Amino acid sequence: MDRKLEKMKKDYLNIPIPNELEKQTHRSIKRYRTLRRISKNAIFLAASILLFITTVNISPAAASTLSDIPFLNKVIKVVTITEWKETKKNSELDIKTPEVTGLENKTLSQTLNQQYVQESKELYSKFMQETANDNGNYSLESGYIVKTDDDLLLSLGRYTIETKASAAESIRYDTIDKQNELLITLPSLFKDDSYIDAISSYILHEMNKQMKADIGSYFVKSDTDPEGFDKIDPYQNFYINKQHQLVICFNEYEVAPGYMGTVEFPIPSDVIKDYLVSDLYIR
């Protein structure tokens, strides 16, 4: 493995991870709600935007000047920082490590990117352990998918598919407020924990509906299955889709048989609108 890459990974892993992201998210959303109540400022903002657009359209010189303003040039995107591939007899490894670039919030940038490097490092170590004796067939694939990328939100999922005697897939999402450069957590979207029961009730309804229609099978808590699904975790895996709708996610085997794969439930905004802190993210 390239020494320069190893050094870069070590530098990432030596950066301390702070614990302030969720607090910042709450402050940002509260600030947004306050701003919405100030109608005069909203009118002024609309007029300013109109003036801004008109000025740029009629004046190339103005457009050139504006291009030097940092917030107009800020581009937050996801790139592949490394891809590790390896083949050992009947075993294969393919790991793509994402990096979020363009963030001015260095705490958020370092925390996320360090986490992604660490996850890839752990997967590589697992592959080496599993293939140490060159026994059997083993495949480990890891990559990422961008679910949403607009002016406000970036939702990034990192998936892992592990195949041994059978296949198992898992995926974990991060959703970033690009304007305020904050990591959005599920609890930060809501006023209190009432969202847990509201979302859980909707998902249970959908599970039962699909099972009655023979289009799905789920592990629902019952007398015969006391370990089945009852309610979501307060920090349940989620992302916000392109329609700014909340999507609750479960890994393979978490709430359904393996043939169902990873399972997603888009939550209608009407179901949760009364529990939301604001409609900044969920609309």
GROMACS .gro file of N, CA and C in nm, residues 81-156:
model
  228
   81ILE      N    1  -1.180   0.924  -0.253
   81ILE     CA    2  -1.043   0.954  -0.212
   81ILE      C    3  -0.951   0.836  -0.237
   82THR      N    4  -1.002   0.714  -0.218
   82THR     CA    5  -0.922   0.594  -0.247
   82THR      C    6  -1.014   0.483  -0.295
   83GLU      N    7  -0.958   0.390  -0.370
   83GLU     CA    8  -1.026   0.266  -0.405
   83GLU      C    9  -0.926   0.152  -0.390
   84TRP      N   10  -0.959   0.059  -0.302
   84TRP     CA   11  -0.871  -0.055  -0.277
   84TRP      C   12  -0.933  -0.179  -0.340
   85LYS      N   13  -0.856  -0.247  -0.426
   85LYS     CA   14  -0.901  -0.371  -0.487
   85LYS      C   15  -0.797  -0.479  -0.463
   86GLU      N   16  -0.845  -0.598  -0.433
   86GLU     CA   17  -0.752  -0.708  -0.408
   86GLU      C   18  -0.822  -0.839  -0.440
   87THR      N   19  -0.747  -0.933  -0.495
   87THR     CA   20  -0.800  -1.066  -0.524
   87THR      C   21  -0.709  -1.171  -0.464
   88LYS      N   22  -0.769  -1.263  -0.390
   88LYS     CA   23  -0.694  -1.375  -0.331
   88LYS      C   24  -0.767  -1.504  -0.366
   89LYS      N   25  -0.716  -1.575  -0.463
   89LYS     CA   26  -0.778  -1.701  -0.507
   89LYS      C   27  -0.927  -1.679  -0.533
   90ASN      N   28  -1.012  -1.729  -0.445
   90ASN     CA   29  -1.157  -1.716  -0.465
   90ASN      C   30  -1.218  -1.600  -0.387
   91SER      N   31  -1.135  -1.510  -0.339
   91SER     CA   32  -1.184  -1.398  -0.259
   91SER      C   33  -1.152  -1.264  -0.327
   92GLU      N   34  -1.245  -1.169  -0.312
   92GLU     CA   35  -1.229  -1.039  -0.376
   92GLU      C   36  -1.265  -0.926  -0.281
   93LEU      N   37  -1.190  -0.818  -0.294
   93LEU     CA   38  -1.212  -0.698  -0.214
   93LEU      C   39  -1.225  -0.578  -0.307
   94ASP      N   40  -1.323  -0.492  -0.280
   94ASP     CA   41  -1.338  -0.366  -0.354
   94ASP      C   42  -1.395  -0.262  -0.259
   95ILE      N   43  -1.313  -0.167  -0.218
   95ILE     CA   44  -1.355  -0.064  -0.123
   95ILE      C   45  -1.332   0.074  -0.183
   96LYS      N   46  -1.439   0.151  -0.194
   96LYS     CA   47  -1.428   0.290  -0.236
   96LYS      C   48  -1.455   0.378  -0.115
   97THR      N   49  -1.364   0.469  -0.085
   97THR     CA   50  -1.377   0.557   0.031
   97THR      C   51  -1.416   0.697  -0.015
   98PRO      N   52  -1.531   0.748   0.032
   98PRO     CA   53  -1.572   0.883  -0.007
   98PRO      C   54  -1.505   0.991   0.077
   99GLU      N   55  -1.502   1.109   0.022
   99GLU     CA   56  -1.458   1.227   0.097
   99GLU      C   57  -1.550   1.343   0.060
  100VAL      N   58  -1.600   1.412   0.162
  100VAL     CA   59  -1.682   1.531   0.140
  100VAL      C   60  -1.587   1.650   0.131
  101THR      N   61  -1.590   1.721   0.019
  101THR     CA   62  -1.500   1.834  -0.002
  101THR      C   63  -1.580   1.965  -0.008
  102GLY      N   64  -1.511   2.075   0.016
  102GLY     CA   65  -1.571   2.207   0.003
  102GLY      C   66  -1.631   2.264   0.129
  103LEU      N   67  -1.628   2.189   0.240
  103LEU     CA   68  -1.683   2.239   0.366
  103LEU      C   69  -1.586   2.337   0.430
  104GLU      N   70  -1.638   2.450   0.474
  104GLU     CA   71  -1.556   2.546   0.549
  104GLU      C   72  -1.553   2.511   0.697
  105ASN      N   73  -1.652   2.436   0.743
  105ASN     CA   74  -1.656   2.388   0.881
  105ASN      C   75  -1.558   2.271   0.892
  106LYS      N   76  -1.438   2.299   0.936
  106LYS     CA   77  -1.333   2.198   0.939
  106LYS      C   78  -1.361   2.088   1.040
  107THR      N   79  -1.432   2.123   1.148
  107THR     CA   80  -1.468   2.020   1.246
  107THR      C   81  -1.557   1.915   1.181
  108LEU      N   82  -1.660   1.960   1.109
  108LEU     CA   83  -1.750   1.867   1.041
  108LEU      C   84  -1.677   1.790   0.933
  109SER      N   85  -1.597   1.859   0.853
  109SER     CA   86  -1.522   1.795   0.745
  109SER      C   87  -1.430   1.686   0.796
  110GLN      N   88  -1.351   1.719   0.899
  110GLN     CA   89  -1.256   1.622   0.953
  110GLN      C   90  -1.326   1.505   1.020
  111THR      N   91  -1.437   1.533   1.089
  111THR     CA   92  -1.509   1.426   1.158
  111THR      C   93  -1.566   1.326   1.059
  112LEU      N   94  -1.634   1.376   0.956
  112LEU     CA   95  -1.693   1.286   0.857
  112LEU      C   96  -1.588   1.209   0.780
  113ASN      N   97  -1.490   1.279   0.728
  113ASN     CA   98  -1.390   1.213   0.643
  113ASN      C   99  -1.301   1.117   0.720
  114GLN      N  100  -1.274   1.152   0.846
  114GLN     CA  101  -1.198   1.058   0.930
  114GLN      C  102  -1.279   0.931   0.954
  115GLN      N  103  -1.408   0.948   0.975
  115GLN     CA  104  -1.496   0.834   0.996
  115GLN      C  105  -1.497   0.742   0.874
  116TYR      N  106  -1.503   0.800   0.754
  116TYR     CA  107  -1.509   0.720   0.632
  116TYR      C  108  -1.377   0.643   0.610
  117VAL      N  109  -1.265   0.708   0.638
  117VAL     CA  110  -1.136   0.640   0.626
  117VAL      C  111  -1.127   0.527   0.727
  118GLN      N  112  -1.172   0.552   0.850
  118GLN     CA  113  -1.167   0.450   0.955
  118GLN      C  114  -1.253   0.330   0.918
  119GLU      N  115  -1.374   0.355   0.865
  119GLU     CA  116  -1.461   0.246   0.823
  119GLU      C  117  -1.395   0.160   0.716
  120SER      N  118  -1.331   0.224   0.619
  120SER     CA  119  -1.262   0.150   0.513
  120SER      C  120  -1.145   0.070   0.568
  121LYS      N  121  -1.073   0.129   0.662
  121LYS     CA  122  -0.960   0.060   0.723
  121LYS      C  123  -1.006  -0.066   0.796
  122GLU      N  124  -1.119  -0.055   0.868
  122GLU     CA  125  -1.171  -0.171   0.943
  122GLU      C  126  -1.219  -0.280   0.847
  123LEU      N  127  -1.280  -0.240   0.736
  123LEU     CA  128  -1.325  -0.338   0.637
  123LEU      C  129  -1.206  -0.409   0.573
  124TYR      N  130  -1.100  -0.334   0.545
  124TYR     CA  131  -0.980  -0.395   0.487
  124TYR      C  132  -0.920  -0.496   0.584
  125SER      N  133  -0.914  -0.460   0.712
  125SER     CA  134  -0.861  -0.551   0.814
  125SER      C  135  -0.947  -0.677   0.823
  126LYS      N  136  -1.078  -0.660   0.814
  126LYS     CA  137  -1.168  -0.775   0.819
  126LYS      C  138  -1.143  -0.868   0.701
  127PHE      N  139  -1.125  -0.811   0.583
  127PHE     CA  140  -1.098  -0.893   0.465
  127PHE      C  141  -0.969  -0.973   0.482
  128MET      N  142  -0.866  -0.908   0.534
  128MET     CA  143  -0.738  -0.976   0.554
  128MET      C  144  -0.751  -1.090   0.654
  129GLN      N  145  -0.830  -1.069   0.759
  129GLN     CA  146  -0.851  -1.175   0.859
  129GLN      C  147  -0.930  -1.291   0.801
  130GLU      N  148  -1.035  -1.259   0.724
  130GLU     CA  149  -1.121  -1.363   0.667
  130GLU      C  150  -1.047  -1.448   0.563
  131THR      N  151  -0.948  -1.389   0.499
  131THR     CA  152  -0.877  -1.459   0.391
  131THR      C  153  -0.738  -1.505   0.432
  132ALA      N  154  -0.708  -1.497   0.559
  132ALA     CA  155  -0.573  -1.531   0.607
  132ALA      C  156  -0.536  -1.676   0.575
  133ASN      N  157  -0.636  -1.766   0.581
  133ASN     CA  158  -0.608  -1.907   0.559
  133ASN      C  159  -0.645  -1.954   0.419
  134ASP      N  160  -0.689  -1.860   0.336
  134ASP     CA  161  -0.726  -1.892   0.197
  134ASP      C  162  -0.829  -2.003   0.189
  135ASN      N  163  -0.925  -2.000   0.282
  135ASN     CA  164  -1.028  -2.104   0.284
  135ASN      C  165  -1.160  -2.047   0.233
  136GLY      N  166  -1.221  -2.115   0.135
  136GLY     CA  167  -1.354  -2.079   0.090
  136GLY      C  168  -1.359  -1.954   0.005
  137ASN      N  169  -1.483  -1.917  -0.033
  137ASN     CA  170  -1.507  -1.799  -0.114
  137ASN      C  171  -1.553  -1.685  -0.023
  138TYR      N  172  -1.497  -1.568  -0.047
  138TYR     CA  173  -1.534  -1.453   0.034
  138TYR      C  174  -1.525  -1.327  -0.051
  139SER      N  175  -1.627  -1.243  -0.042
  139SER     CA  176  -1.629  -1.118  -0.118
  139SER      C  177  -1.672  -1.005  -0.026
  140LEU      N  178  -1.602  -0.893  -0.036
  140LEU     CA  179  -1.635  -0.775   0.044
  140LEU      C  180  -1.630  -0.653  -0.047
  141GLU      N  181  -1.746  -0.589  -0.060
  141GLU     CA  182  -1.757  -0.469  -0.143
  141GLU      C  183  -1.814  -0.355  -0.061
  142SER      N  184  -1.753  -0.239  -0.073
  142SER     CA  185  -1.801  -0.121  -0.003
  142SER      C  186  -1.788   0.001  -0.093
  143GLY      N  187  -1.890   0.084  -0.092
  143GLY     CA  188  -1.889   0.204  -0.175
  143GLY      C  189  -1.987   0.306  -0.119
  144TYR      N  190  -2.027   0.397  -0.203
  144TYR     CA  191  -2.117   0.501  -0.155
  144TYR      C  192  -2.214   0.543  -0.264
  145ILE      N  193  -2.324   0.605  -0.222
  145ILE     CA  194  -2.426   0.655  -0.313
  145ILE      C  195  -2.476   0.788  -0.261
  146VAL      N  196  -2.492   0.884  -0.351
  146VAL     CA  197  -2.545   1.015  -0.314
  146VAL      C  198  -2.694   1.015  -0.345
  147LYS      N  199  -2.776   1.022  -0.242
  147LYS     CA  200  -2.921   1.018  -0.259
  147LYS      C  201  -2.978   1.155  -0.292
  148THR      N  202  -2.923   1.258  -0.228
  148THR     CA  203  -2.972   1.395  -0.250
  148THR      C  204  -2.853   1.490  -0.255
  149ASP      N  205  -2.856   1.579  -0.351
  149ASP     CA  206  -2.752   1.682  -0.360
  149ASP      C  207  -2.815   1.805  -0.425
  150ASP      N  208  -2.867   1.896  -0.343
  150ASP     CA  209  -2.925   2.020  -0.394
  150ASP      C  210  -2.861   2.138  -0.322
  151ASP      N  211  -2.920   2.254  -0.334
  151ASP     CA  212  -2.860   2.373  -0.274
  151ASP      C  213  -2.857   2.367  -0.122
  152LEU      N  214  -2.947   2.290  -0.063
  152LEU     CA  215  -2.958   2.285   0.083
  152LEU      C  216  -2.899   2.158   0.144
  153LEU      N  217  -2.923   2.043   0.082
  153LEU     CA  218  -2.892   1.915   0.146
  153LEU      C  219  -2.799   1.827   0.064
  154LEU      N  220  -2.718   1.751   0.138
  154LEU     CA  221  -2.639   1.642   0.081
  154LEU      C  222  -2.665   1.518   0.165
  155SER      N  223  -2.726   1.416   0.104
  155SER     CA  224  -2.748   1.288   0.173
  155SER      C  225  -2.659   1.182   0.110
  156LEU      N  226  -2.566   1.131   0.189
  156LEU     CA  227  -2.464   1.036   0.141
  156LEU      C  228  -2.478   0.904   0.215
   0.00000   0.00000   0.00000
